[in-house]
Tab-separated table of C-alpha atoms in Angstrom:
chain	number	residue	atom	x	y	z
P	294	PRO	CA	-32.052	4.224	-5.113
P	295	ALA	CA	-35.739	5.082	-4.920
P	296	THR	CA	-37.980	3.055	-2.632
P	297	THR	CA	-40.923	1.096	-3.966
P	298	MET	CA	-44.288	2.348	-2.725
P	299	CYS	CA	-47.189	-0.044	-2.306
P	300	CYS	CA	-50.180	0.209	-4.604
P	301	ASP	CA	-53.252	1.554	-2.806
P	302	ASP	CA	-56.262	0.078	-4.559
P	303	SER	CA	-58.528	2.412	-2.577
P	304	LYS	CA	-57.315	5.425	-4.594
P	305	GLN	CA	-60.102	6.624	-6.837
P	306	PRO	CA	-60.423	9.433	-9.379
P	307	THR	CA	-61.650	12.614	-7.698
P	308	SER	CA	-63.527	14.192	-10.610
P	309	SER	CA	-66.456	13.418	-12.857
P	310	TYR	CA	-64.082	12.737	-15.772
P	311	SER	CA	-65.453	10.254	-18.274
P	312	PRO	CA	-63.139	8.724	-20.928
P	313	PRO	CA	-64.165	9.630	-24.513
P	314	LEU	CA	-64.671	5.990	-25.473
P	315	SER	CA	-65.267	5.522	-29.185
P	316	GLY	CA	-68.089	3.702	-30.905
P	317	LEU	CA	-65.667	0.849	-31.502
P	318	ALA	CA	-64.861	0.721	-27.770
P	319	HIS	CA	-68.553	0.558	-26.862
P	320	SER	CA	-69.198	-2.176	-29.429
P	321	LEU	CA	-66.413	-4.493	-28.222
P	322	GLU	CA	-67.552	-7.879	-26.950
P	323	ARG	CA	-65.506	-10.722	-25.587
P	324	ASN	CA	-65.181	-13.978	-27.469
P	325	PRO	CA	-68.189	-16.032	-26.225
P	326	ILE	CA	-65.997	-19.081	-25.537
P	327	LEU	CA	-63.632	-16.984	-23.406
P	328	THR	CA	-66.604	-15.545	-21.527
P	329	LEU	CA	-67.867	-19.059	-20.793
P	330	MET	CA	-64.426	-20.237	-19.690
P	331	LEU	CA	-64.170	-17.313	-17.272
P	332	LYS	CA	-67.526	-18.279	-15.767
P	333	VAL	CA	-66.290	-21.846	-15.317
P	334	ARG	CA	-63.134	-20.551	-13.675
P	335	SER	CA	-65.178	-18.524	-11.192
P	336	ARG	CA	-67.222	-21.647	-10.374
P	337	HIS	CA	-63.999	-23.591	-9.746
P	338	GLU	CA	-62.814	-20.834	-7.416
P	339	ALA	CA	-66.154	-21.070	-5.585
P	340	GLY	CA	-65.592	-24.807	-5.023
P	341	HIS	CA	-67.847	-26.212	-7.762
P	342	GLU	CA	-66.727	-29.007	-10.079
P	343	CYS	CA	-67.120	-28.169	-13.744
P	344	SER	CA	-65.330	-29.264	-16.916
P	345	VAL	CA	-65.034	-27.413	-20.219
P	346	LEU	CA	-64.994	-29.467	-23.410
P	347	LEU	CA	-64.740	-26.604	-25.888
P	348	GLY	CA	-62.378	-23.833	-26.866
P	349	GLY	CA	-59.557	-25.725	-28.561
P	350	LYS	CA	-57.177	-25.265	-25.629
P	351	PRO	CA	-54.103	-27.495	-26.083
P	352	VAL	CA	-53.268	-30.000	-23.354
P	353	SER	CA	-50.235	-28.616	-21.545
P	354	ALA	CA	-48.948	-32.140	-20.866
P	355	SER	CA	-48.363	-32.447	-24.623
P	356	PHE	CA	-46.009	-29.444	-24.753
P	357	PRO	CA	-42.292	-30.059	-25.383
P	358	PRO	CA	-40.143	-29.972	-22.217
P	359	SER	CA	-38.886	-26.457	-22.945
P	360	CYS	CA	-42.497	-25.220	-22.677
P	361	SER	CA	-43.932	-27.525	-20.013
P	362	ALA	CA	-41.162	-26.416	-17.638
P	363	HIS	CA	-42.932	-23.066	-17.357
P	364	SER	CA	-46.279	-22.034	-15.911
P	365	GLU	CA	-49.291	-22.686	-18.125
P	366	GLU	CA	-50.192	-19.008	-17.697
P	367	PHE	CA	-47.236	-18.148	-19.948
P	368	MET	CA	-47.537	-21.078	-22.362
P	369	ASN	CA	-51.240	-21.643	-23.023
P	370	TYR	CA	-54.437	-19.795	-23.867
P	371	GLY	CA	-55.974	-18.030	-20.915
P	372	GLN	CA	-57.466	-14.863	-19.486
P	373	ALA	CA	-54.099	-13.158	-19.062
P	374	LEU	CA	-52.746	-13.611	-22.593
P	375	ALA	CA	-54.113	-10.286	-23.820
P	376	ILE	CA	-52.996	-8.171	-20.835
P	377	GLY	CA	-49.922	-10.047	-19.601
P	378	ALA	CA	-49.357	-12.744	-17.000
P	379	GLN	CA	-49.775	-11.893	-13.329
P	380	LYS	CA	-46.090	-11.805	-12.309
P	381	PRO	CA	-44.880	-9.370	-14.981
P	382	ARG	CA	-47.949	-7.186	-14.426
P	383	GLU	CA	-47.214	-7.065	-10.691
P	384	ARG	CA	-43.530	-6.307	-11.331
P	385	LEU	CA	-44.385	-3.477	-13.711
P	386	ARG	CA	-46.970	-2.076	-11.310
P	387	GLU	CA	-44.173	-1.887	-8.731
P	388	LEU	CA	-42.141	0.217	-11.189
P	389	VAL	CA	-45.140	2.472	-11.834
P	390	GLU	CA	-45.627	2.998	-8.096
P	391	GLN	CA	-41.895	3.530	-7.525
P	392	PHE	CA	-41.470	6.206	-10.176
P	393	HIS	CA	-44.963	7.746	-10.477
P	394	ALA	CA	-47.207	6.833	-7.501
P	395	PRO	CA	-50.444	7.586	-9.406
P	396	PRO	CA	-52.930	9.374	-7.128
P	397	ASN	CA	-55.936	7.610	-8.705
P	398	GLY	CA	-57.349	4.122	-9.151
P	399	SER	CA	-55.386	3.275	-12.294
P	400	GLU	CA	-54.468	-0.162	-13.604
P	401	THR	CA	-51.312	-1.389	-15.356
P	402	ILE	CA	-51.422	-3.978	-18.150
P	403	LEU	CA	-48.919	-5.128	-20.779
P	404	THR	CA	-48.800	-4.162	-24.444
P	405	SER	CA	-46.793	-5.482	-27.385
P	406	GLY	CA	-44.616	-2.363	-27.226
P	407	SER	CA	-45.564	1.332	-27.231
P	408	THR	CA	-46.608	1.391	-30.897
P	409	ASP	CA	-49.242	-1.227	-30.123
P	410	GLY	CA	-50.384	0.938	-27.222
P	411	ILE	CA	-50.596	4.087	-29.358
P	412	ALA	CA	-52.641	2.389	-32.093
P	413	LYS	CA	-55.115	0.898	-29.618
P	414	CYS	CA	-55.474	4.170	-27.714
P	415	ILE	CA	-56.381	5.904	-30.970
P	416	LEU	CA	-59.019	3.280	-31.769
P	417	LEU	CA	-60.507	3.337	-28.277
P	418	LEU	CA	-60.462	7.088	-27.578
P	419	SER	CA	-61.273	8.719	-30.917
P	420	GLU	CA	-63.576	8.381	-33.894
P	421	PRO	CA	-62.736	8.409	-37.614
P	422	LYS	CA	-62.209	12.013	-38.816
P	423	ASP	CA	-61.293	13.126	-35.275
P	424	ILE	CA	-58.272	15.359	-34.746
P	425	ILE	CA	-55.528	14.407	-32.294
P	426	LEU	CA	-53.398	17.217	-30.882
P	427	ALA	CA	-49.616	16.838	-30.589
P	428	ASP	CA	-46.469	18.980	-30.636
P	429	GLU	CA	-45.860	20.683	-33.986
P	430	PHE	CA	-42.830	18.392	-34.388
P	431	THR	CA	-43.909	14.989	-33.143
P	432	TYR	CA	-43.188	11.276	-33.356
P	433	THR	CA	-43.745	10.197	-36.969
P	434	GLY	CA	-45.094	6.851	-35.753
P	435	LEU	CA	-48.104	8.708	-34.350
P	436	MET	CA	-49.010	9.959	-37.817
P	437	ALA	CA	-48.355	6.523	-39.292
P	438	ALA	CA	-50.764	5.009	-36.749
P	439	THR	CA	-53.507	7.611	-37.101
P	440	THR	CA	-53.781	8.169	-40.859
P	441	PRO	CA	-54.890	4.625	-41.876
P	442	HIS	CA	-57.635	4.821	-39.240
P	443	GLY	CA	-58.993	8.089	-40.637
P	444	ARG	CA	-57.713	10.382	-37.871
P	445	ARG	CA	-55.588	13.501	-38.362
P	446	VAL	CA	-52.786	14.933	-36.221
P	447	HIS	CA	-52.841	18.688	-35.605
P	448	GLY	CA	-49.534	20.285	-34.539
P	449	VAL	CA	-49.428	22.691	-31.572
P	450	ARG	CA	-46.575	25.175	-31.112
P	451	SER	CA	-44.026	24.597	-28.354
P	452	ASP	CA	-40.922	26.191	-26.886
P	453	GLU	CA	-37.946	24.841	-24.933
P	454	HIS	CA	-40.272	24.057	-21.972
P	455	GLY	CA	-42.805	22.054	-23.991
P	456	MET	CA	-46.194	22.691	-25.541
P	457	LEU	CA	-47.408	26.296	-25.196
P	458	PRO	CA	-50.615	26.451	-23.092
P	459	GLU	CA	-52.158	29.319	-25.065
P	460	ALA	CA	-51.452	27.508	-28.343
P	461	LEU	CA	-53.075	24.358	-26.944
P	462	GLU	CA	-56.182	26.232	-25.855
P	463	ASN	CA	-56.493	27.883	-29.275
P	464	ALA	CA	-56.062	24.501	-30.994
P	465	VAL	CA	-58.838	22.961	-28.894
P	466	LEU	CA	-61.174	25.841	-29.703
P	467	GLU	CA	-60.312	25.516	-33.401
P	468	THR	CA	-60.526	21.735	-33.743
P	469	GLN	CA	-62.802	20.588	-30.870
P	470	ALA	CA	-60.196	17.858	-30.231
P	471	LYS	CA	-60.514	15.658	-27.139
P	472	LEU	CA	-57.230	13.749	-27.315
P	473	LEU	CA	-53.749	15.153	-26.627
P	474	TYR	CA	-50.548	13.202	-27.371
P	475	LEU	CA	-47.348	14.186	-25.523
P	476	VAL	CA	-43.809	12.810	-25.151
P	477	PRO	CA	-42.767	14.735	-22.018
P	478	HIS	CA	-39.136	13.667	-21.557
P	479	GLY	CA	-36.556	13.736	-24.387
P	480	GLN	CA	-39.311	14.336	-26.917
P	481	ASN	CA	-38.983	12.695	-30.320
P	482	PRO	CA	-37.693	14.448	-32.433
P	483	THR	CA	-36.833	17.720	-30.627
P	484	GLY	CA	-35.143	16.173	-27.576
P	485	ARG	CA	-36.971	18.643	-25.343
P	486	THR	CA	-38.220	17.887	-21.841
P	487	MET	CA	-41.291	19.597	-20.430
P	488	SER	CA	-40.552	21.738	-17.377
P	489	GLU	CA	-42.339	20.865	-14.141
P	490	GLU	CA	-44.329	24.109	-14.293
P	491	ARG	CA	-45.353	23.457	-17.899
P	492	LYS	CA	-46.522	19.915	-17.088
P	493	SER	CA	-48.727	21.224	-14.287
P	494	THR	CA	-50.112	24.011	-16.468
P	495	ILE	CA	-50.892	21.627	-19.347
P	496	TYR	CA	-52.535	19.124	-16.997
P	497	HIS	CA	-54.771	21.774	-15.408
P	498	LEU	CA	-55.643	23.056	-18.870
P	499	ALA	CA	-56.556	19.499	-19.895
P	500	GLN	CA	-58.874	19.369	-16.881
P	501	ARG	CA	-60.562	22.631	-17.872
P	502	LEU	CA	-60.870	21.664	-21.556
P	503	ASP	CA	-61.784	18.031	-20.773
P	504	LEU	CA	-58.868	16.534	-22.707
P	505	THR	CA	-57.583	12.984	-22.371
P	506	ILE	CA	-53.761	12.878	-22.412
P	507	ILE	CA	-51.730	10.077	-23.976
P	508	GLU	CA	-48.406	10.335	-22.136
P	509	ASP	CA	-46.012	8.364	-24.332
P	510	ASP	CA	-42.749	8.294	-22.356
P	511	PRO	CA	-40.242	5.751	-23.734
P	512	TYR	CA	-37.206	7.942	-22.885
P	513	PHE	CA	-38.122	8.475	-19.215
P	514	PHE	CA	-35.245	6.324	-17.935
P	515	LEU	CA	-32.670	8.034	-20.195
P	516	ASN	CA	-31.893	10.864	-17.779
P	517	LEU	CA	-28.652	12.371	-19.149
P	518	THR	CA	-27.844	14.845	-16.363
P	519	PRO	CA	-24.945	13.848	-14.064
P	520	ALA	CA	-24.429	15.214	-10.576
P	521	SER	CA	-23.656	18.938	-10.665
P	522	GLY	CA	-20.342	19.767	-12.320
P	523	LEU	CA	-19.243	16.149	-12.732
P	524	ALA	CA	-18.408	14.130	-15.850
P	525	PRO	CA	-21.086	11.690	-17.084
P	526	GLU	CA	-19.378	8.626	-15.603
P	527	PRO	CA	-21.750	5.879	-14.404
P	528	ALA	CA	-21.222	6.671	-10.711
P	529	ASN	CA	-22.274	10.290	-11.320
P	530	MET	CA	-25.528	9.474	-13.115
P	531	PRO	CA	-28.932	9.486	-11.346
P	532	GLY	CA	-29.841	5.836	-11.957
P	533	THR	CA	-33.244	5.354	-10.272
P	534	THR	CA	-33.095	8.638	-8.358
P	535	GLY	CA	-33.944	12.252	-9.079
P	536	PHE	CA	-36.653	11.697	-11.700
P	537	PRO	CA	-39.116	14.508	-12.456
P	538	LYS	CA	-42.830	14.066	-11.851
P	539	SER	CA	-44.708	12.645	-14.798
P	540	LEU	CA	-48.158	13.691	-15.949
P	541	LEU	CA	-49.451	10.435	-14.474
P	542	SER	CA	-48.042	11.515	-11.091
P	543	ARG	CA	-50.267	14.607	-11.286
P	544	ASP	CA	-53.389	12.817	-12.504
P	545	MET	CA	-56.205	13.138	-9.978
P	546	ASP	CA	-58.925	12.388	-12.541
P	547	GLY	CA	-57.836	9.311	-14.500
P	548	ARG	CA	-57.487	11.375	-17.710
P	549	VAL	CA	-53.820	10.412	-18.328
P	550	VAL	CA	-53.123	7.250	-20.321
P	551	ARG	CA	-49.432	6.540	-19.779
P	552	LEU	CA	-47.380	4.369	-22.148
P	553	ASP	CA	-44.006	2.909	-21.131
P	554	SER	CA	-41.665	0.645	-23.042
P	555	ALA	CA	-38.818	-1.817	-22.508
P	556	SER	CA	-37.319	-0.862	-25.868
P	557	LYS	CA	-35.161	2.075	-24.777
P	558	PHE	CA	-33.932	0.909	-21.360
P	559	LEU	CA	-33.602	-2.835	-22.101
P	560	ALA	CA	-33.959	-3.885	-25.768
P	561	PRO	CA	-36.576	-3.490	-28.527
P	562	ALA	CA	-36.778	-7.229	-29.241
P	563	TYR	CA	-38.732	-7.910	-26.040
P	564	ARG	CA	-41.722	-6.191	-27.748
P	565	ILE	CA	-43.107	-5.367	-24.330
P	566	GLY	CA	-44.606	-2.139	-23.118
P	567	TRP	CA	-47.097	-1.290	-20.432
P	568	ILE	CA	-50.045	1.052	-20.190
P	569	THR	CA	-51.275	2.648	-16.966
P	570	CYS	CA	-54.738	4.145	-17.154
P	571	ASP	CA	-58.242	4.438	-15.764
P	572	SER	CA	-59.818	1.008	-15.242
P	573	ARG	CA	-62.592	1.813	-17.728
P	574	ILE	CA	-59.989	2.277	-20.458
P	575	ALA	CA	-57.937	-0.721	-19.286
P	576	ASP	CA	-60.990	-3.005	-19.555
P	577	LYS	CA	-61.629	-1.940	-23.147
P	578	PHE	CA	-57.926	-2.200	-23.955
P	579	GLY	CA	-57.871	-5.805	-22.764
P	580	THR	CA	-60.957	-6.728	-24.801
P	581	LEU	CA	-59.589	-5.015	-27.932
P	582	SER	CA	-56.372	-7.005	-27.519
P	583	GLU	CA	-58.351	-10.237	-27.184
P	584	VAL	CA	-60.052	-9.694	-30.544
P	585	THR	CA	-57.035	-8.267	-32.436
P	586	THR	CA	-53.469	-9.090	-31.403
P	587	TRP	CA	-54.868	-11.652	-28.903
P	588	SER	CA	-51.686	-12.316	-26.961
P	589	ILE	CA	-48.321	-11.050	-25.764
P	590	SER	CA	-45.659	-13.711	-26.266
P	591	GLY	CA	-45.210	-15.826	-23.160
P	592	TRP	CA	-41.534	-16.270	-24.031
P	593	SER	CA	-41.046	-12.503	-24.207
P	594	GLN	CA	-42.752	-12.070	-20.854
P	595	LEU	CA	-40.562	-14.736	-19.256
P	596	ALA	CA	-37.348	-13.255	-20.676
P	597	PHE	CA	-38.416	-9.751	-19.629
P	598	LEU	CA	-39.283	-10.866	-16.094
P	599	GLU	CA	-36.021	-12.800	-15.758
P	600	THR	CA	-34.009	-9.765	-16.887
P	601	LEU	CA	-35.749	-7.468	-14.395
P	602	ASP	CA	-35.300	-9.951	-11.556
P	603	LYS	CA	-31.587	-10.490	-12.219
P	604	MET	CA	-30.476	-6.918	-12.885
P	605	VAL	CA	-29.727	-4.225	-10.332
P	606	MET	CA	-31.951	-1.508	-11.798
P	607	HIS	CA	-30.053	1.430	-10.302
P	608	GLU	CA	-26.682	0.283	-11.631
P	609	HIS	CA	-28.071	-0.692	-15.027
P	610	LEU	CA	-29.662	2.725	-15.488
P	611	GLN	CA	-26.461	4.485	-14.418
P	612	GLN	CA	-24.506	2.594	-17.106
P	613	LEU	CA	-27.184	3.302	-19.708
P	614	GLN	CA	-27.472	6.988	-18.838
P	615	SER	CA	-23.687	7.405	-18.879
P	616	ARG	CA	-23.345	5.855	-22.339
P	617	TYR	CA	-26.069	8.030	-23.874
P	618	ALA	CA	-24.809	11.173	-22.123
P	619	MET	CA	-21.303	10.583	-23.506
P	620	GLN	CA	-22.667	9.948	-27.002
P	621	ARG	CA	-24.719	13.135	-26.754
P	622	ASP	CA	-21.626	15.107	-25.731
P	623	TYR	CA	-19.607	13.673	-28.642
P	624	LEU	CA	-22.382	14.627	-31.061
P	625	LEU	CA	-22.703	18.150	-29.665
P	626	SER	CA	-18.938	18.589	-29.921
P	627	ALA	CA	-19.085	17.522	-33.579
P	628	CYS	CA	-21.989	19.925	-34.199
P	629	GLU	CA	-20.010	22.733	-32.611
P	630	HIS	CA	-17.005	21.948	-34.792
P	631	HIS	CA	-18.778	21.398	-38.116
P	632	LEU	CA	-22.148	23.182	-37.942
P	633	SER	CA	-21.594	26.410	-35.991
P	634	GLY	CA	-23.195	29.255	-37.914
P	635	VAL	CA	-25.070	26.797	-40.131
P	636	CYS	CA	-27.471	25.144	-37.686
P	637	GLU	CA	-28.937	25.780	-34.250
P	638	TRP	CA	-29.558	23.171	-31.553
P	639	GLU	CA	-30.282	22.596	-27.863
P	640	CYS	CA	-28.596	20.235	-25.393
P	641	PRO	CA	-31.126	17.530	-24.435
P	642	GLY	CA	-31.389	16.491	-20.786
P	643	PHE	CA	-33.211	13.243	-21.594
P	644	GLY	CA	-33.469	10.786	-24.437
P	645	MET	CA	-31.689	10.100	-27.730
P	646	PHE	CA	-32.216	13.140	-29.964
P	647	VAL	CA	-30.452	16.362	-30.915
P	648	PHE	CA	-32.749	18.458	-33.109
P	649	LEU	CA	-31.041	20.653	-35.730
P	650	ARG	CA	-32.709	23.824	-36.998
P	651	ILE	CA	-31.463	25.498	-40.176
P	652	PRO	CA	-32.136	29.263	-40.052
P	653	GLY	CA	-33.971	30.490	-43.123
P	654	VAL	CA	-35.258	27.029	-44.089
P	655	GLU	CA	-38.948	26.593	-43.269
P	656	ASP	CA	-39.360	23.002	-44.465
P	657	CYS	CA	-36.477	20.541	-44.175
P	658	GLY	CA	-38.447	17.627	-45.617
P	659	GLY	CA	-39.262	16.438	-49.104
P	660	THR	CA	-37.027	17.777	-51.882
P	661	PHE	CA	-34.666	19.480	-49.398
P	662	VAL	CA	-33.679	16.122	-47.866
P	663	GLU	CA	-33.479	14.482	-51.290
P	664	GLN	CA	-31.032	17.175	-52.468
P	665	LEU	CA	-28.869	16.666	-49.372
P	666	ILE	CA	-28.758	12.922	-49.958
């Protein structure tokens, strides 16, 4: 199993990169009552006596026993409600350091799942009518999140190694886009994983073109490749070892905004994700959460933390990876038996998707799907 590396708070971005914060991001202001309560808290920490008689904060002594048995940080209003309580944030930062070791001064805060993170990134890092670049076949939830906010997704061609650098450069020149959305491992819907060389090339191109990258990576832990030549039994799966470098791992500038999620390696009902990004983006993200969704469920955070503390991560991931690898192999066998000569496909090394291409059919949506159904 991989070893956990300590977070070095002295790491700082090495470039003059500046996040493309939107007008909405610049206009965000904290709730005045919360601002006052934070000032009072700092006075308490400095040894001054001060009481707050405003804010509508419930008395924790009045909570039912099932709530009062837990820390007030999880059960009551407070500074951490919008970004997650301290213990789960620390635990998730350990995971980020273990698997990615970001070489910059990034911060990790909680979200209400990746979809929440995507929507808030769009609001904070783009303006209405802006274009967001993504793979030509991309996560439909991205389009669902962008369209109501007046943004448009522009597809960029890719191959089996990921987005094509020359196609990305042409798209930037054509659209003047500043935001790039990528799912690097087990991409939804193609199932493709970016090669290490392609990740480095795309990151360096993002530096040259001054792009901010949203690295949405919910399938990162679903590594479906067993030890060489062996069956996908749990003992042969990588577990917490052998993971490729993420875009965040390469990020010297702070231009990568990484989204992770509990949904695919634990369960969707936790509604917990985490975002790792430049502190300037993290600050705005926290304020936006305070004035919109306001809080991440304390109960969800407690259940999530308890699950992480009780499980053996390496063994859990081996079981998970084995199950999905076997299901992938069953599906590919069925495709071989029933669809040979009709469809084309690739064997995914990560994630949950096998993408079928039908030669001669340019558009498999709309009336084509309706006729099949």
